[in-house]
Coordinates of C-alpha atoms and ligand atoms in Angstrom, one line a residue:
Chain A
X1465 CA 114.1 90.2 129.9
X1466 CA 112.6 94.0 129.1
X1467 CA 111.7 96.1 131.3
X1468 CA 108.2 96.3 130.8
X1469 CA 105.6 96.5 133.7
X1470 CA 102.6 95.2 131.9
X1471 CA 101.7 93.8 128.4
X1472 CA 98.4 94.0 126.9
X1473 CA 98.0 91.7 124.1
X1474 CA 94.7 92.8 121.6
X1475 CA 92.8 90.1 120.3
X1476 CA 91.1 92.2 117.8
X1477 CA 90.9 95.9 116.8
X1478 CA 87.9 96.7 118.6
X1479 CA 89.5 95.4 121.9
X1480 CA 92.8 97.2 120.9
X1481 CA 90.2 100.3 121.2
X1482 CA 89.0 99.3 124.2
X1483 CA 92.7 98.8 125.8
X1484 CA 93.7 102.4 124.8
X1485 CA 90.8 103.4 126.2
X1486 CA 91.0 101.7 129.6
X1487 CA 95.4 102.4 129.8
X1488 CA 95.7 105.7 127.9
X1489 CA 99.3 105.2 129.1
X1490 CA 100.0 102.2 127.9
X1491 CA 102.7 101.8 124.8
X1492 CA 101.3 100.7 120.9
X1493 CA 103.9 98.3 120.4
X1494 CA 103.6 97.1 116.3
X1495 CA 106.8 95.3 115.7
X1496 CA 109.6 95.6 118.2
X1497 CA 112.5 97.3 116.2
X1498 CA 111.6 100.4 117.6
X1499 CA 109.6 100.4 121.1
X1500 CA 111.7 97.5 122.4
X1501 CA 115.0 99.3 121.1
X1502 CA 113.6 102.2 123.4
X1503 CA 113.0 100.2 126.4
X1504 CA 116.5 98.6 126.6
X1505 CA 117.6 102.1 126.2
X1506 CA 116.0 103.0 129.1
X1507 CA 114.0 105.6 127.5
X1508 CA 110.2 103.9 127.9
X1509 CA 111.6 101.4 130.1
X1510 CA 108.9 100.4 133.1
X1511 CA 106.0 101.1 130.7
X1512 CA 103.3 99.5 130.2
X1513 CA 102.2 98.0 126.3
X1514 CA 99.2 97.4 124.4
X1515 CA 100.5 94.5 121.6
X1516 CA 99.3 94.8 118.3
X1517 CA 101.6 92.4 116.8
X1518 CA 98.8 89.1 116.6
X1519 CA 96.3 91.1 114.7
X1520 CA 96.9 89.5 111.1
X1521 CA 93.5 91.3 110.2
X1522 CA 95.9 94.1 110.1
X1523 CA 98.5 93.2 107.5
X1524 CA 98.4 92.4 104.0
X1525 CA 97.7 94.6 100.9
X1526 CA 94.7 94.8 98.2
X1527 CA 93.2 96.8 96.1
X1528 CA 89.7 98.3 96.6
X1529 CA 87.0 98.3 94.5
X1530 CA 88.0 102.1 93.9
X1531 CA 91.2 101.7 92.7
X1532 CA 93.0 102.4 95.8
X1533 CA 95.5 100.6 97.5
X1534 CA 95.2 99.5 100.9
X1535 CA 98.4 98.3 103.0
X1536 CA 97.6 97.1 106.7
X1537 CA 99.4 98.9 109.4
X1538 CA 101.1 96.1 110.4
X1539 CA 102.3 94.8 107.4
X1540 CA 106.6 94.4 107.2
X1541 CA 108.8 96.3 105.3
X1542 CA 109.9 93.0 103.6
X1543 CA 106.2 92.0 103.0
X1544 CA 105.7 95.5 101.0
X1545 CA 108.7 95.2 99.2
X1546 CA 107.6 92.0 97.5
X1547 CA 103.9 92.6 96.9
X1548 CA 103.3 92.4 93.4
X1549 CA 101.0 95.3 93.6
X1550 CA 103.2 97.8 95.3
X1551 CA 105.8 96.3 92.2
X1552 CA 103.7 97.2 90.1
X1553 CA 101.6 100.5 91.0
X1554 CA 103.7 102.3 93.7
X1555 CA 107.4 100.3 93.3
X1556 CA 109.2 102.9 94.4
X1557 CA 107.5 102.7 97.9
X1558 CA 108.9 98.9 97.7
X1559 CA 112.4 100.6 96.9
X1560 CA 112.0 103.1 100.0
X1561 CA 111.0 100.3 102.7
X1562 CA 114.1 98.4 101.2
X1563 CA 116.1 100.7 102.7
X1564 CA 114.9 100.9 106.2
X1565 CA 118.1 99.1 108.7
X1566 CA 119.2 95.6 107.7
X1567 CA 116.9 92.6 106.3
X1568 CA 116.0 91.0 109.7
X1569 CA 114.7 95.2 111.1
X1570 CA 112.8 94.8 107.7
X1571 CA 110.9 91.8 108.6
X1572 CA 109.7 93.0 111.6
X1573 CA 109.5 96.9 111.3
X1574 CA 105.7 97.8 110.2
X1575 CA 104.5 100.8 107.6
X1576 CA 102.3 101.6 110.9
X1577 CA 105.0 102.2 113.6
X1578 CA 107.3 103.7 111.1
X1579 CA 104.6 106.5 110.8
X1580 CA 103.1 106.1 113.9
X1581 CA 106.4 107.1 115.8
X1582 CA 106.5 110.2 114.0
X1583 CA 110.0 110.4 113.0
X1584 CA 111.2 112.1 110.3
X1585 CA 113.9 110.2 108.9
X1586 CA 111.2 107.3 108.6
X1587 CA 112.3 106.0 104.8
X1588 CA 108.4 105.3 104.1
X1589 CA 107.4 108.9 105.4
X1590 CA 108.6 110.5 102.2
X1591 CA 106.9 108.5 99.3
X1592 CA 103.6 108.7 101.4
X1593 CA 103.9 112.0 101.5
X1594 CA 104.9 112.5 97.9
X1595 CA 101.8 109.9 97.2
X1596 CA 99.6 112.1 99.0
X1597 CA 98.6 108.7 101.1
X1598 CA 95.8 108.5 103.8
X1599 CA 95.6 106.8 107.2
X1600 CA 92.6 105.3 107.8
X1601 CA 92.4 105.3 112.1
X1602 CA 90.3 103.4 114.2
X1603 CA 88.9 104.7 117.3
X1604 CA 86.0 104.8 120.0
X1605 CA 83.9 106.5 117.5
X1606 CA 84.7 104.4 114.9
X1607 CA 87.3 104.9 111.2
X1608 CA 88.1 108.5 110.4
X1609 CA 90.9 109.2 107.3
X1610 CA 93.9 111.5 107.7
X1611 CA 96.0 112.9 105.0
X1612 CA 99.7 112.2 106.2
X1613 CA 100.7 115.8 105.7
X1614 CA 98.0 116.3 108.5
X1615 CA 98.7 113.7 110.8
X1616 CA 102.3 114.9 112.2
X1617 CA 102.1 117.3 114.5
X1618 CA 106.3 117.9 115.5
X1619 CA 109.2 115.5 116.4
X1620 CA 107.7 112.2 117.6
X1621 CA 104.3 113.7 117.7
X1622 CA 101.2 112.2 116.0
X1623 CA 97.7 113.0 115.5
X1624 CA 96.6 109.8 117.4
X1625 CA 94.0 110.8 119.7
X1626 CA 92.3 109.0 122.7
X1627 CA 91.8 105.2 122.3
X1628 CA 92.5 105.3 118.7
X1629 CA 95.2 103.7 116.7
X1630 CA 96.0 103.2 112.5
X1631 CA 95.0 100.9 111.4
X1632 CA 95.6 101.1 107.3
X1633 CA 97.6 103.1 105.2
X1634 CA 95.2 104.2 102.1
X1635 CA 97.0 105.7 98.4
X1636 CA 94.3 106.6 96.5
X1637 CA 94.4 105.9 92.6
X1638 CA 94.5 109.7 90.9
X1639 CA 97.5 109.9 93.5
X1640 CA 99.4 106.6 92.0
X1641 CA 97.7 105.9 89.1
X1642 CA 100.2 107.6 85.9
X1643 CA 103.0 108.2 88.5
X1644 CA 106.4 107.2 88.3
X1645 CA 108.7 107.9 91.3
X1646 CA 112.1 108.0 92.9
X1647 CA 113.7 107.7 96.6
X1648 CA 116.7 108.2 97.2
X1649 CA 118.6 108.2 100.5
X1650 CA 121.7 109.8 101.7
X1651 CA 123.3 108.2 104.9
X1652 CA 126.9 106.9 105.7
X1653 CA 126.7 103.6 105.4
X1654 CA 124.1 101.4 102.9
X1655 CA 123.1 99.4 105.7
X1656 CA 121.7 99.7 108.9
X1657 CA 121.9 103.5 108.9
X1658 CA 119.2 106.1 109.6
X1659 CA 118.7 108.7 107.0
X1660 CA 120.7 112.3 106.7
X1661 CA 118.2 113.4 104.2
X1662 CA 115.7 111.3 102.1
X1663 CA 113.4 112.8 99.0
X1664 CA 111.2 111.0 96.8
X1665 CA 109.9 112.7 93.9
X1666 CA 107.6 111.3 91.6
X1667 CA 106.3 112.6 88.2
X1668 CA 103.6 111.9 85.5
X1669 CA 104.2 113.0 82.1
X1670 CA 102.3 114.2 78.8
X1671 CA 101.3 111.8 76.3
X1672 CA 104.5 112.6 73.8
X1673 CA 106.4 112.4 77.6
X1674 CA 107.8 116.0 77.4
X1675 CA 105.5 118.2 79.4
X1676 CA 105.4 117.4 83.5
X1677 CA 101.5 117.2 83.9
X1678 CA 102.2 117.1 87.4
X1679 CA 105.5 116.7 89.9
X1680 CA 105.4 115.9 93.5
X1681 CA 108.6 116.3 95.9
X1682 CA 108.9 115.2 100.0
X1683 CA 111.5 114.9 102.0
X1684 CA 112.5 113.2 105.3
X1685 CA 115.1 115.0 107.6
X1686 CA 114.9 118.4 105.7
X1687 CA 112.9 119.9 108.7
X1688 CA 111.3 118.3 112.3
X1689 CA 108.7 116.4 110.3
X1690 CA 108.9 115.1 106.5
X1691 CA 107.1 117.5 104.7
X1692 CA 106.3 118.6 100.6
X1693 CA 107.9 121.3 98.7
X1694 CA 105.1 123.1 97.8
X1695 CA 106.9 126.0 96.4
X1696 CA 109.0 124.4 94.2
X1697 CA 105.9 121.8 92.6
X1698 CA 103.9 124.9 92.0
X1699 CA 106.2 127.0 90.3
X1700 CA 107.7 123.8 88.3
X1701 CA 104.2 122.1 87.5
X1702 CA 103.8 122.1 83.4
X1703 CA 107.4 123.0 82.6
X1704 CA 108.8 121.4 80.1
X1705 CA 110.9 118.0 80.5
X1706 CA 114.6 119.9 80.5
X1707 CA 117.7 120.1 82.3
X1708 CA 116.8 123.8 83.1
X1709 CA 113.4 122.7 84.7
X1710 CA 115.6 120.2 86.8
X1711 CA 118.4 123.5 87.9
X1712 CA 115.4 125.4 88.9
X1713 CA 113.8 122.5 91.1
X1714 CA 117.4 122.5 92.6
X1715 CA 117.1 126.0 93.2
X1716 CA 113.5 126.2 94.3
X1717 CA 113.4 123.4 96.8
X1718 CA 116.2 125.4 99.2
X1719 CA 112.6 127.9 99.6
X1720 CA 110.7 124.5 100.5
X1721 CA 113.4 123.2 103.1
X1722 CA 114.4 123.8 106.3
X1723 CA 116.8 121.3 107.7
X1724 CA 119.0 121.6 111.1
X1725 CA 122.3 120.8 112.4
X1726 CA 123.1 118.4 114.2
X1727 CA 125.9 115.7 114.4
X1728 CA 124.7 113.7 111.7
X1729 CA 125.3 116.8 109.4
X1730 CA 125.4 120.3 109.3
X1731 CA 122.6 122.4 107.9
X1732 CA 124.4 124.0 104.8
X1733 CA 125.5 120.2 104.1
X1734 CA 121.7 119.0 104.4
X1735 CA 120.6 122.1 102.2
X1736 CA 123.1 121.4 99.2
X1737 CA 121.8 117.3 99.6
X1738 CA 118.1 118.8 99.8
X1739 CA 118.8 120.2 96.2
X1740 CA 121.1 117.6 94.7
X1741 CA 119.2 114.8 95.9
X1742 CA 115.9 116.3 94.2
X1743 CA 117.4 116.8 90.7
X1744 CA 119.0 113.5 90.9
X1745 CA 115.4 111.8 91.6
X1746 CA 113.3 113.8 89.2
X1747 CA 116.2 112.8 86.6
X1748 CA 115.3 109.1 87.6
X1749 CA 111.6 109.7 87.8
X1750 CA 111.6 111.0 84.4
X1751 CA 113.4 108.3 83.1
X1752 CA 110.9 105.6 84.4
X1753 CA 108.3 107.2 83.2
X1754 CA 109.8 107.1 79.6
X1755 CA 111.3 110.7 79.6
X1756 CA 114.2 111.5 78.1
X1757 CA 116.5 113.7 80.5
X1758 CA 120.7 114.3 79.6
X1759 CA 122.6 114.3 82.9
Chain B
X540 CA 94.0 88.5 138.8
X541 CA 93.1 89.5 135.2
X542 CA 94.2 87.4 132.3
X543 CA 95.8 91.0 131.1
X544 CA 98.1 90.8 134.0
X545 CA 99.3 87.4 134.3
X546 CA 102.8 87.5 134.1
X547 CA 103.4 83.8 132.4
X548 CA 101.7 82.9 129.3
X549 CA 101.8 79.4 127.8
X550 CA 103.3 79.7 124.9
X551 CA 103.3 76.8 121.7
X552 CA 105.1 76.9 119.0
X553 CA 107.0 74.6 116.8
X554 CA 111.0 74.5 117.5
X555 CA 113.5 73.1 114.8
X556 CA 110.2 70.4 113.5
X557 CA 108.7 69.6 117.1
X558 CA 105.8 71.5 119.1
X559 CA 106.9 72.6 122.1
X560 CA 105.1 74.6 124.7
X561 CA 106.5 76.4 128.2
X562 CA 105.3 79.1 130.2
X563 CA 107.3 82.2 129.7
X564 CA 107.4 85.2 131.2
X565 CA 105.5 87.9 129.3
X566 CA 108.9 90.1 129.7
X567 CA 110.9 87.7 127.0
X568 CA 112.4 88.3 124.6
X569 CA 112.7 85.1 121.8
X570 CA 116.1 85.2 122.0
X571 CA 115.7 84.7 126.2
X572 CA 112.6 81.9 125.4
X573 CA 115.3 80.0 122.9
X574 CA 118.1 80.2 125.3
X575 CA 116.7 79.7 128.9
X576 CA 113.6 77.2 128.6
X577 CA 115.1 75.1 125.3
X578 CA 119.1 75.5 125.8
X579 CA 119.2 76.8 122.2
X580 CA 122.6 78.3 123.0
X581 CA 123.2 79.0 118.9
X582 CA 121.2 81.8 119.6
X583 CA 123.6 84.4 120.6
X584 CA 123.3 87.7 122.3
X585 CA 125.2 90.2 121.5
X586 CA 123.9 93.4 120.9
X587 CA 120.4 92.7 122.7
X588 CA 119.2 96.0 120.5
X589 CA 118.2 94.8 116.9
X590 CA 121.9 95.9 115.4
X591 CA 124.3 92.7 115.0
X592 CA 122.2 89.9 114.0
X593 CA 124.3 87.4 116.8
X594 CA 120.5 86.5 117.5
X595 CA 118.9 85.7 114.5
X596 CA 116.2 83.0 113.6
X597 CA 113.9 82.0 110.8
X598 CA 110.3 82.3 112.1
X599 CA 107.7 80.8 109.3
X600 CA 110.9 80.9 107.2
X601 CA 112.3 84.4 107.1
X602 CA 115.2 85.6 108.9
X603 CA 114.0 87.5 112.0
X604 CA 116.4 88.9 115.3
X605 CA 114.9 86.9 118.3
X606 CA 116.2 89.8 120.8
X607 CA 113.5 92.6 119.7
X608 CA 111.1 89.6 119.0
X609 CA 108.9 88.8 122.3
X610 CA 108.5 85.3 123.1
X611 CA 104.8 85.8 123.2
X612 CA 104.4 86.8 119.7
X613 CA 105.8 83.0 119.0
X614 CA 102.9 81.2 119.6
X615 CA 101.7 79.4 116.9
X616 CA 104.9 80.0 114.9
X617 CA 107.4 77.9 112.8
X618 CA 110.8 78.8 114.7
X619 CA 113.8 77.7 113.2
X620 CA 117.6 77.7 115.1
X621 CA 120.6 76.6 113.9
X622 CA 120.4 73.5 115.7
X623 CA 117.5 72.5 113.4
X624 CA 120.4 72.5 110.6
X625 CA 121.7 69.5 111.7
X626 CA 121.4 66.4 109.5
X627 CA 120.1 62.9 111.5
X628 CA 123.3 61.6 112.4
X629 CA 124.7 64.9 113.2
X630 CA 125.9 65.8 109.7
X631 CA 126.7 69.5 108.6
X632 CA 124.2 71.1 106.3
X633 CA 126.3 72.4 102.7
X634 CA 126.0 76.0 104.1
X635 CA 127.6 74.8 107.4
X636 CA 130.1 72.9 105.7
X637 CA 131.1 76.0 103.3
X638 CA 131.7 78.0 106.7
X639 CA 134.4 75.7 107.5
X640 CA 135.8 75.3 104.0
X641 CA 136.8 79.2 103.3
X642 CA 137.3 79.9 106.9
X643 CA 134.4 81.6 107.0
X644 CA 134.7 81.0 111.2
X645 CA 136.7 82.5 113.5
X646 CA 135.4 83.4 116.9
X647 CA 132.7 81.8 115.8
X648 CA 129.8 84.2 117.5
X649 CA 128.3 86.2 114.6
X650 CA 128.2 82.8 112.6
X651 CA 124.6 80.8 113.6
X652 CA 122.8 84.6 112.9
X653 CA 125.2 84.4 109.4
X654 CA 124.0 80.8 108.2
X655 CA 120.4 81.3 109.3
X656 CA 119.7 84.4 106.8
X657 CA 122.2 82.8 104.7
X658 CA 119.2 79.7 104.6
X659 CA 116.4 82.1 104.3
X660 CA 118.9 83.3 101.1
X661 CA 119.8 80.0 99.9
X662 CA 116.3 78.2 100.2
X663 CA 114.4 81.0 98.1
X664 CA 116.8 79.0 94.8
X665 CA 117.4 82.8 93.1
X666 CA 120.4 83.6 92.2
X667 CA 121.6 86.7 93.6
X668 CA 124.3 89.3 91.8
X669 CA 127.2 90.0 94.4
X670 CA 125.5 93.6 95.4
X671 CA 122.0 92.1 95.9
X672 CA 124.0 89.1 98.7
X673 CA 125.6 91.6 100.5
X674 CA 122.8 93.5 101.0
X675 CA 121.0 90.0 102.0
X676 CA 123.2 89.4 104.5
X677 CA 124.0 93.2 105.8
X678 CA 122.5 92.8 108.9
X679 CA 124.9 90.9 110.6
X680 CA 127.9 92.2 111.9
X681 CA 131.2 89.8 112.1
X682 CA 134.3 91.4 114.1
X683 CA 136.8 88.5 113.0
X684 CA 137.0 87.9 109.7
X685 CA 136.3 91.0 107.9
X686 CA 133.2 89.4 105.7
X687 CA 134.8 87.8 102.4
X688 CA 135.0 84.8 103.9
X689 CA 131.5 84.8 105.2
X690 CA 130.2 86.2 101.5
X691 CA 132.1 83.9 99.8
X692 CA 131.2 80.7 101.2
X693 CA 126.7 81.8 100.7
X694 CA 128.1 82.4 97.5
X695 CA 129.7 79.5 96.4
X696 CA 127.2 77.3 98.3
X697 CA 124.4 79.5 96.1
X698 CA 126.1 78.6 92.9
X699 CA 126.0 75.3 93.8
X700 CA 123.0 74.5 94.5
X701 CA 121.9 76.1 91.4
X702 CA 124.6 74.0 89.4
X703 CA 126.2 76.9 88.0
X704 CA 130.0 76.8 87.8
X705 CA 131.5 79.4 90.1
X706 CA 134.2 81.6 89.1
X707 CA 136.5 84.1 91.7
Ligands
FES51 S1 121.6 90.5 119.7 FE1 119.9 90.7 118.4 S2 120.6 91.9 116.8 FE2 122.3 91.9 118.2
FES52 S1 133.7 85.2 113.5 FE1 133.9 86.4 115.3 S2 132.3 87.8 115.0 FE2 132.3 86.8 113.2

């Protein structure tokens, strides 16, 4: 039995609006791997929750007219992984979610809490970043669009405002379409483990595949929320395809960074991952997208 | 009272191939639904927290952990427990039986969460390489038998169903 003092279930997203509305205290609760997990802890125990889960209108992914991509909020990890268009247009999103806890936290854990709860180590935080994706939100006044890098505001902190909630998570097609990308994550075990550091880095080529037309880096864990390294896609951006282009993204992206310690790892052991873990994923990016790249 | 507040809900859902309904209290977890109002005992807690997979059932066929599951999100689901593995007159299903065979068993608490994703595995008829099976069934932890057992008997029972000769 949780410790829960009421449970609001939504029967649509309109009345979801209208429950945040009438218990702005009230808990979103998604799927339950991580707002149960809290109340057992203790930590949001005696709350109260507005449920989400039923809303199928919510899950599921298609493609717009536009060309973009349009996951529901409450579609599963496991769901996203075997879309064939996320396969096919954005896999290495599929490849990130794949890594989030076991196979059973997978089938329940949504794209919308994992952003939602503003964590940083989120594995899907750092491709949507490096996909430049959008959040489409629902609220009293009706959808408005977020960019991700907008919508976290510090540790556990969203830019979810009165009554509203996510309700899709949009990548348009200039931000996929061309792309070819890499996740990688470091952690201590393969399984059920929470990220040290992720980065996914995605690239899109010239024609004869030895020019980067364009680069895009983000990382989970290297700072309080994921973030881009800017810097470093700037300064690298129509560089040749080259080992030396890849040492100077390792160089560059210790600028872009700016991890902690803590007991998971020390900060000069996340910095040197920050760096390694880049070069190793632009080398994979590069290679998917039909570059050549020595080791 | 408002219906909001109510703290039993009726809740229907199908249990091992029957509909069955109960009023539950809105608190539930799955796991606490299956154990309390049906006597599914197979449905082990151990970890209560999402981490050991003791608690696990196939909902509309894929391998869920009933404790971070609330009974109220069953409703209208397809809910699978390992006692819906048993044949008519009691027989073992060939995963079940492959437990026994490489001793795959020893307290014997991690083991109904083990065969149910090991179903979910089984049933999809792929054929998985030894890396892509252990990450299948990573998210169950076993403190007895230190996993080759367990790994070896999905895989054995994989190959054959798929009449493929198995080699150590
Ligand atoms: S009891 Fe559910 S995962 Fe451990
Ligand atoms: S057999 Fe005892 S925990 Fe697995």
């Amino acid at each position: 039995m949780y410790d829960i003092k009421a449970i609001y279930e939504a029967k649509s997203v309109e009345h979801a609006v209208q429950l945040r509305m009438e218990h702005p205290e009230a808990v979103i609760i998604a799927g339950g791997s991580d707002v149960l997990i809290k109340i057992r802890e203790g930590r949001l125990a005696g709350c109260e929750l507005i449920s989400i889960y039923g809303l199928d209108e919510m899950r599921g992914i298609r493609k717009e007219e536009d060309g973009t991509i349009r996951i529901g909020s409450l579609t599963s990890f496991s769901h996203i992984h075997a879309d064939p268009l996320i396969q096919k247009h954005i896999s290495v999103l599929g490849d990130a979610v794949n890594m989030v806890g076991g196979p059973q936290i997978r089938a329940i854990g949504t794209i919308g809490g994992n952003t939602c709860n503003g964590v940083t180590s989120a594995d899907s935080a750092s491709t949507l970043f490096a996909y430049d994706a959008v959040l489409e939100i629902t609220g009293p006044e009706g959808v408005r669009l977020c960019p991700i890098s907008e919508f976290y505001l510090g540790p556990g902190k969203v830019d979810l405002r009165e009554g509203e909630l996510e309700t899709a998570v949009l990548i348009r097609k200039e931000s996929y379409s061309g792309y070819k990308g890499c996740y990688l994550k470091y952690g201590m075990r393969n399984a059920m483990e929470i990220a040290t550091t992720g980065c996914s880095v995605n690239v899109k080529l010239s024609q004869d595949k030895k020019v980067l037309k364009d680069l895009r880096i983000a990382y989970g864990v290297a700072g309080p929320v994921p973030r881009r390294a800017k810097v470093t896609e700037d300064a690298v951006r129509g560089s040749e395809v080259s080992p030396e282009t890849r040492a100077r993204i390792g160089e560059l992206v210790l600028e872009d960074v700016n991890p902690r310690d803590s007991w998971r790892a020390a900060k000069d052991f996340r910095l040197h991952l920050c760096s390694t873990m880049a070069m190793r994923a632009f080398t994979q990016a590069v290679r998917k997208a039909g570059g050549e790249i020595d080791d | 009272m408002t219906e909001d507040l109510r703290q039993y809900k009726q809740v229907t859902c199908t249990i091992n191939g029957k509909e069955r309904t109960a009023m539950v209290d809105v608190r539930a977890s799955l796991t606490d639904m299956l154990r309390n109002e049906y006597r599914l005992t197979s449905v082990k807690k151990g970890c209560e927290v999402g981490e050991c997979g003791a608690c696990t059932v196939l909902i509309d066929g894929e391998a869920f952990d009933s404790c971070i599951y609330l009974a109220i999100w069953a409703d209208g689901k397809n809910i699978i427990t390992l006692e819906g593995l048993e044949g008519p007159n009691g027989e073992l299903s060939d995963i079940q039986q492959a437990f026994i065979d490489e001793t795959a068993i020893q307290c014997g608490f991690c083991t109904p969460g083990f065969i149910l994703t090991a179903k979910e595995v089984l049933d999809s008829g792929k054929l998985y390489t030894d890396d892509e099976l252990r990450k299948l069934l990573s998210g169950h932890l076993c403190r007895c038998t230190g996993y080759e057992n367990i790994f070896r008997a999905v895989k054995k029972t994989m190959y054959k169903r798929l009449g493929k000769k198995y080699k150590e």
